[in-house]
Amino acid sequence: ARDVTETRRNQELLREALQREQLAVDHLRALDDAKDDFVSTVSHELRTPLTSIIGSIELLEDGMAGELLPAQKQMIDVIERNAERLLSMANDLLTLASYESPSAPVTHLEPLDVRTVVQASHASVIGLLSSRDLKLSEDLPAEPVLVDGEAAYLERALTNLLSNAIKFTRDGGEITTTVSVDRDAERCRLSVSDTGVGIPEDEIQNVFQRFFRSSNVRADAIQGTGLGLSIVRSIVERHHGDIDVHSNPGQGTTFTITLPLASGVRTD
Ligand code: ADP
């Protein structure tokens, strides 16, 4: 009889512990939601004054308030660069909060050809290559590669990877987007390789963290918010995929996105 009482008591303790844990989880989830709400409200509120600041700076640059002295022009340039940086940070935070929020509209997934995503993303980064000596190429399968996805999101992810590759590769370098299919695993791989500055080995595990920027790019004064890869990762997660990175400092970096193939497209 003592054993039975003890078992009952233990079960009760276990139930209480589980209840406490559930309450703690609910509480943390509510806090996380409140944080997302806060971040998106603040980012949104920051955008209006920043847009107005940038507009006024442009008017000053256009001579609306008279001819500027060289020293004034220089200062206006600094103000403009930093205001634009703040605006892209606010925009990136807003994007990230909207992708990560549990109440965000679920990405509308439908079968699409990954090759089309690559072509659209390459077209959208052409502008970044205009004053650069970089070779951008793509290596795509001859057959369509169908995944369940939302084109705008996947293009955004790939464009982020490509603009990083462009930003962190010196003139004379090469950037290649490759798509390959593993029918057995029912997955496809989408990778962007560059011959750029690379990421220091002891920092690589941090690249997907918000605001992270590696020491070599900070030393080179290359601009950025450190939010681009967090956005890529949340898009990939929304597509039930994975993202991975390999890098050789001084030689180059490869980011690889793996996505499940659309159901029912196995050819065998
Ligand atoms: P941002 O590019 O705005 O700094 P990201 O989140 O896109 O922010 O990238 C975070 C950091 O990861 C970059 O600052 C850089 O240190 C490193 N990184 C990303 N892509 C590359 C790349 N292709 N080559 C070298 N470093 C990279």
Short mmCIF file of C-alpha atoms and ligand atoms in Angstrom, two decimals:
data_model
loop_
_atom_site.label_atom_id
_atom_site.label_comp_id
_atom_site.label_asym_id
_atom_site.label_seq_id
_atom_site.Cartn_x
_atom_site.Cartn_y
_atom_site.Cartn_z
CA ALA A 1 0.00 0.00 0.00
CA ARG A 2 2.89 2.33 0.74
CA ASP A 3 4.24 1.73 -2.78
CA VAL A 4 0.90 2.65 -4.32
CA THR A 5 0.71 5.87 -2.32
CA GLU A 6 4.26 6.72 -3.30
CA THR A 7 3.59 6.07 -7.00
CA ARG A 8 0.50 8.26 -6.83
CA ARG A 9 2.45 11.01 -5.10
CA ASN A 10 5.18 10.79 -7.74
CA GLN A 11 2.62 10.99 -10.53
CA GLU A 12 1.14 14.05 -8.92
CA LEU A 13 4.55 15.71 -8.59
CA LEU A 14 5.25 14.93 -12.24
CA ARG A 15 1.92 16.39 -13.32
CA GLU A 16 2.57 19.55 -11.33
CA ALA A 17 6.06 19.88 -12.81
CA LEU A 18 4.66 19.50 -16.34
CA GLN A 19 1.98 22.10 -15.62
CA ARG A 20 4.61 24.53 -14.33
CA GLU A 21 6.72 23.92 -17.43
CA GLN A 22 3.74 24.55 -19.72
CA LEU A 23 3.02 27.83 -17.92
CA ALA A 24 6.65 28.88 -18.33
CA VAL A 25 6.55 28.00 -22.05
CA ASP A 26 3.31 29.96 -22.54
CA HIS A 27 4.82 32.91 -20.71
CA LEU A 28 8.01 32.86 -22.81
CA ARG A 29 5.98 32.57 -25.99
CA ALA A 30 3.87 35.58 -25.00
CA LEU A 31 7.05 37.54 -24.23
CA ASP A 32 8.51 36.54 -27.59
CA ASP A 33 5.36 37.72 -29.38
CA ALA A 34 5.46 41.01 -27.45
CA LYS A 35 9.11 41.46 -28.49
CA ASP A 36 8.24 40.83 -32.16
CA ASP A 37 5.39 43.33 -31.94
CA PHE A 38 7.64 45.88 -30.31
CA VAL A 39 10.40 45.45 -32.90
CA SER A 40 8.01 45.79 -35.80
CA THR A 41 6.23 48.82 -34.34
CA VAL A 42 9.51 50.61 -33.62
CA SER A 43 10.95 49.76 -37.05
CA HIS A 44 7.81 50.97 -38.70
CA GLU A 45 7.77 54.22 -36.71
CA LEU A 46 11.44 54.85 -37.55
CA ARG A 47 10.83 54.63 -41.27
CA THR A 48 8.70 57.75 -41.64
CA PRO A 49 11.15 60.27 -40.10
CA LEU A 50 14.10 58.58 -41.81
CA THR A 51 12.43 58.81 -45.20
CA SER A 52 11.78 62.49 -44.56
CA ILE A 53 15.43 63.08 -43.52
CA ILE A 54 16.67 61.38 -46.68
CA GLY A 55 14.24 63.39 -48.82
CA SER A 56 15.49 66.68 -47.34
CA ILE A 57 19.11 65.64 -47.82
CA GLU A 58 18.40 64.93 -51.48
CA LEU A 59 16.87 68.39 -51.87
CA LEU A 60 19.96 69.96 -50.27
CA GLU A 61 22.18 67.97 -52.67
CA ASP A 62 20.10 69.15 -55.62
CA GLY A 63 20.89 72.75 -54.64
CA MET A 64 17.37 73.64 -53.46
CA ALA A 65 18.89 75.68 -50.62
CA GLY A 66 21.67 77.18 -52.71
CA GLU A 67 25.08 75.96 -53.83
CA LEU A 68 26.90 73.86 -51.22
CA LEU A 69 30.54 74.34 -50.26
CA PRO A 70 32.77 71.22 -50.68
CA ALA A 71 33.01 70.74 -46.90
CA GLN A 72 29.21 70.95 -46.59
CA LYS A 73 28.81 68.43 -49.43
CA GLN A 74 31.12 66.04 -47.61
CA MET A 75 29.12 66.26 -44.40
CA ILE A 76 25.83 65.85 -46.25
CA ASP A 77 27.29 62.69 -47.82
CA VAL A 78 28.06 61.26 -44.38
CA ILE A 79 24.56 62.11 -43.13
CA GLU A 80 22.97 60.55 -46.21
CA ARG A 81 24.98 57.30 -46.00
CA ASN A 82 24.13 56.85 -42.35
CA ALA A 83 20.47 57.75 -42.72
CA GLU A 84 20.22 55.18 -45.53
CA ARG A 85 21.95 52.63 -43.34
CA LEU A 86 19.41 53.24 -40.56
CA LEU A 87 16.57 52.96 -43.05
CA SER A 88 17.82 49.62 -44.36
CA MET A 89 18.20 48.39 -40.79
CA ALA A 90 14.60 49.42 -39.99
CA ASN A 91 13.40 47.72 -43.20
CA ASP A 92 15.37 44.54 -42.47
CA LEU A 93 14.09 44.38 -38.88
CA LEU A 94 10.55 44.82 -40.11
CA THR A 95 10.97 42.05 -42.69
CA LEU A 96 12.52 39.75 -40.11
CA ALA A 97 9.81 40.42 -37.52
CA SER A 98 7.11 39.74 -40.11
CA TYR A 99 8.73 36.43 -41.19
CA GLU A 100 9.29 35.24 -37.65
CA SER A 101 6.00 36.27 -36.14
CA PRO A 102 3.72 33.31 -35.44
CA SER A 103 0.78 35.42 -36.58
CA ALA A 104 2.49 36.20 -39.91
CA PRO A 105 0.55 35.04 -42.94
CA VAL A 106 1.79 31.56 -43.79
CA THR A 107 3.88 31.64 -46.92
CA HIS A 108 1.71 30.60 -49.81
CA LEU A 109 3.58 27.60 -51.15
CA GLU A 110 3.01 26.36 -54.69
CA PRO A 111 5.13 24.32 -57.11
CA LEU A 112 7.74 26.46 -58.81
CA ASP A 113 10.92 25.91 -60.79
CA VAL A 114 14.03 26.82 -58.79
CA ARG A 115 15.78 27.70 -62.06
CA THR A 116 13.31 30.57 -62.57
CA VAL A 117 14.12 31.86 -59.07
CA VAL A 118 17.84 31.82 -59.93
CA GLN A 119 17.28 33.67 -63.20
CA ALA A 120 15.09 36.34 -61.57
CA SER A 121 17.60 36.85 -58.72
CA HIS A 122 20.52 37.15 -61.12
CA ALA A 123 18.57 39.75 -63.08
CA SER A 124 17.86 41.72 -59.92
CA VAL A 125 21.52 41.98 -58.85
CA ILE A 126 22.81 43.07 -62.29
CA GLY A 127 22.73 46.70 -61.09
CA LEU A 128 25.20 45.86 -58.29
CA LEU A 129 27.71 44.58 -60.86
CA SER A 130 27.74 47.65 -63.08
CA SER A 131 30.90 49.25 -61.75
CA ARG A 132 32.52 45.96 -60.74
CA ASP A 133 34.78 43.48 -62.52
CA LEU A 134 33.09 40.25 -61.36
CA LYS A 135 32.02 37.17 -63.29
CA LEU A 136 28.51 35.99 -62.33
CA SER A 137 27.44 32.64 -63.75
CA GLU A 138 24.83 29.96 -63.18
CA ASP A 139 25.02 26.19 -63.46
CA LEU A 140 21.48 24.83 -63.80
CA PRO A 141 20.05 21.39 -64.64
CA ALA A 142 18.38 21.04 -68.06
CA GLU A 143 15.11 19.79 -66.49
CA PRO A 144 12.78 21.84 -64.25
CA VAL A 145 13.50 21.56 -60.50
CA LEU A 146 10.16 21.87 -58.74
CA VAL A 147 9.84 22.83 -55.08
CA ASP A 148 6.84 24.01 -53.07
CA GLY A 149 7.68 27.63 -52.52
CA GLU A 150 6.77 31.25 -52.81
CA ALA A 151 8.78 32.88 -55.58
CA ALA A 152 9.07 36.34 -54.00
CA TYR A 153 10.49 34.94 -50.74
CA LEU A 154 12.93 32.54 -52.41
CA GLU A 155 14.11 35.32 -54.72
CA ARG A 156 14.67 37.53 -51.72
CA ALA A 157 16.75 34.81 -50.03
CA LEU A 158 18.88 34.21 -53.11
CA THR A 159 19.26 37.92 -53.82
CA ASN A 160 20.57 38.41 -50.27
CA LEU A 161 23.16 35.65 -50.77
CA LEU A 162 24.17 37.06 -54.15
CA SER A 163 24.48 40.63 -52.91
CA ASN A 164 26.69 39.40 -50.05
CA ALA A 165 28.84 37.45 -52.51
CA ILE A 166 29.17 40.60 -54.66
CA LYS A 167 29.92 42.78 -51.65
CA PHE A 168 32.54 40.47 -50.16
CA THR A 169 34.40 39.54 -53.39
CA ARG A 170 37.12 41.74 -54.80
CA ASP A 171 37.27 42.72 -58.48
CA GLY A 172 38.52 39.93 -60.72
CA GLY A 173 36.56 37.34 -58.69
CA GLU A 174 33.82 34.90 -59.63
CA ILE A 175 30.37 34.13 -58.25
CA THR A 176 28.47 31.02 -59.29
CA THR A 177 24.94 29.87 -58.48
CA THR A 178 24.52 26.11 -58.81
CA VAL A 179 21.34 24.04 -58.63
CA SER A 180 21.54 20.27 -58.24
CA VAL A 181 18.94 17.61 -57.52
CA ASP A 182 19.12 14.56 -55.27
CA ARG A 183 16.08 12.54 -56.35
CA ASP A 184 16.75 9.79 -53.80
CA ALA A 185 16.66 12.22 -50.90
CA GLU A 186 13.86 14.15 -52.66
CA ARG A 187 15.77 17.36 -52.16
CA CYS A 188 17.49 19.97 -54.24
CA ARG A 189 20.50 22.10 -53.42
CA LEU A 190 20.89 25.72 -54.34
CA SER A 191 24.33 27.13 -53.71
CA VAL A 192 26.07 30.46 -54.16
CA SER A 193 29.88 30.28 -54.25
CA ASP A 194 32.26 33.18 -54.38
CA THR A 195 36.00 33.69 -54.51
CA GLY A 196 35.79 36.46 -51.90
CA VAL A 197 37.31 37.41 -48.56
CA GLY A 198 35.86 34.41 -46.68
CA ILE A 199 34.79 34.19 -43.05
CA PRO A 200 37.26 33.56 -40.19
CA GLU A 201 36.96 29.95 -38.96
CA ASP A 202 36.23 30.85 -35.34
CA GLU A 203 33.39 33.19 -36.36
CA ILE A 204 31.57 31.08 -38.93
CA GLN A 205 29.10 29.59 -36.43
CA ASN A 206 27.78 33.13 -35.77
CA VAL A 207 26.96 34.23 -39.32
CA PHE A 208 23.21 33.56 -39.07
CA GLN A 209 22.86 35.54 -35.83
CA ARG A 210 21.14 38.89 -36.01
CA PHE A 211 23.48 41.87 -36.37
CA PHE A 212 26.55 39.63 -36.64
CA ARG A 213 29.29 40.98 -38.95
CA SER A 214 32.64 39.22 -39.10
CA SER A 215 35.81 40.97 -37.95
CA ASN A 216 37.41 40.95 -41.44
CA VAL A 217 34.51 42.84 -43.06
CA ARG A 218 34.25 45.29 -40.19
CA ALA A 219 38.01 45.92 -40.59
CA ASP A 220 37.49 46.52 -44.34
CA ALA A 221 34.68 48.98 -43.56
CA ILE A 222 32.27 47.11 -45.87
CA GLN A 223 28.74 48.39 -45.19
CA GLY A 224 25.96 46.15 -43.90
CA THR A 225 23.35 45.61 -41.21
CA GLY A 226 24.16 42.03 -40.24
CA LEU A 227 20.50 41.10 -40.76
CA GLY A 228 20.57 39.73 -44.33
CA LEU A 229 21.46 36.15 -43.42
CA SER A 230 18.91 36.02 -40.57
CA ILE A 231 16.28 36.91 -43.18
CA VAL A 232 17.60 34.20 -45.52
CA ARG A 233 17.48 31.64 -42.75
CA SER A 234 13.92 32.46 -41.72
CA ILE A 235 12.78 32.24 -45.36
CA VAL A 236 14.49 28.87 -45.77
CA GLU A 237 12.90 27.58 -42.56
CA ARG A 238 9.48 28.66 -43.80
CA HIS A 239 10.14 26.44 -46.82
CA HIS A 240 11.09 23.48 -44.59
CA GLY A 241 14.67 23.66 -45.82
CA ASP A 242 18.17 24.04 -44.37
CA ILE A 243 21.03 26.42 -44.93
CA ASP A 244 24.69 25.71 -44.54
CA VAL A 245 27.94 27.61 -45.04
CA HIS A 246 31.54 26.64 -45.85
CA SER A 247 34.33 29.13 -46.11
CA ASN A 248 38.07 29.37 -46.66
CA PRO A 249 39.32 32.70 -45.36
CA GLY A 250 40.95 34.62 -48.20
CA GLN A 251 39.70 32.16 -50.81
CA GLY A 252 35.94 32.14 -50.83
CA THR A 253 32.62 31.12 -49.35
CA THR A 254 29.74 28.84 -50.34
CA PHE A 255 26.24 29.10 -48.91
CA THR A 256 24.00 26.10 -49.67
CA ILE A 257 20.23 26.03 -49.32
CA THR A 258 18.62 22.59 -49.32
CA LEU A 259 14.90 22.39 -50.11
CA PRO A 260 12.46 19.48 -50.31
CA LEU A 261 11.37 18.74 -53.90
CA ALA A 262 7.67 19.36 -54.58
CA SER A 263 5.65 16.28 -53.76
CA GLY A 264 4.81 14.08 -56.71
CA VAL A 265 7.67 15.17 -58.96
CA ARG A 266 9.80 12.05 -58.61
CA THR A 267 10.44 10.80 -62.11
CA ASP A 268 11.43 7.21 -61.20
P1 ADP B 1 25.50 42.15 -43.85
O1 ADP B 1 25.89 41.60 -45.19
O2 ADP B 1 24.48 43.21 -43.94
O3 ADP B 1 26.65 42.51 -42.97
P2 ADP B 1 24.50 39.47 -43.36
O4 ADP B 1 23.62 38.94 -42.29
O5 ADP B 1 24.04 39.28 -44.77
O6 ADP B 1 24.73 40.99 -43.04
O7 ADP B 1 25.92 38.80 -43.20
C1 ADP B 1 26.50 38.72 -41.92
C2 ADP B 1 28.01 38.62 -42.01
O8 ADP B 1 28.39 37.35 -42.58
C3 ADP B 1 28.64 39.65 -42.95
O9 ADP B 1 28.82 40.89 -42.31
C4 ADP B 1 29.97 38.98 -43.26
O10 ADP B 1 30.84 39.11 -42.16
C5 ADP B 1 29.59 37.51 -43.36
N1 ADP B 1 29.29 37.10 -44.76
C6 ADP B 1 28.08 36.88 -45.32
N2 ADP B 1 28.21 36.48 -46.60
C7 ADP B 1 29.52 36.44 -46.86
C8 ADP B 1 30.31 36.10 -48.02
N3 ADP B 1 29.73 35.72 -49.17
N4 ADP B 1 31.66 36.17 -47.91
C9 ADP B 1 32.25 36.55 -46.74
N5 ADP B 1 31.58 36.90 -45.63
C10 ADP B 1 30.23 36.84 -45.68
#
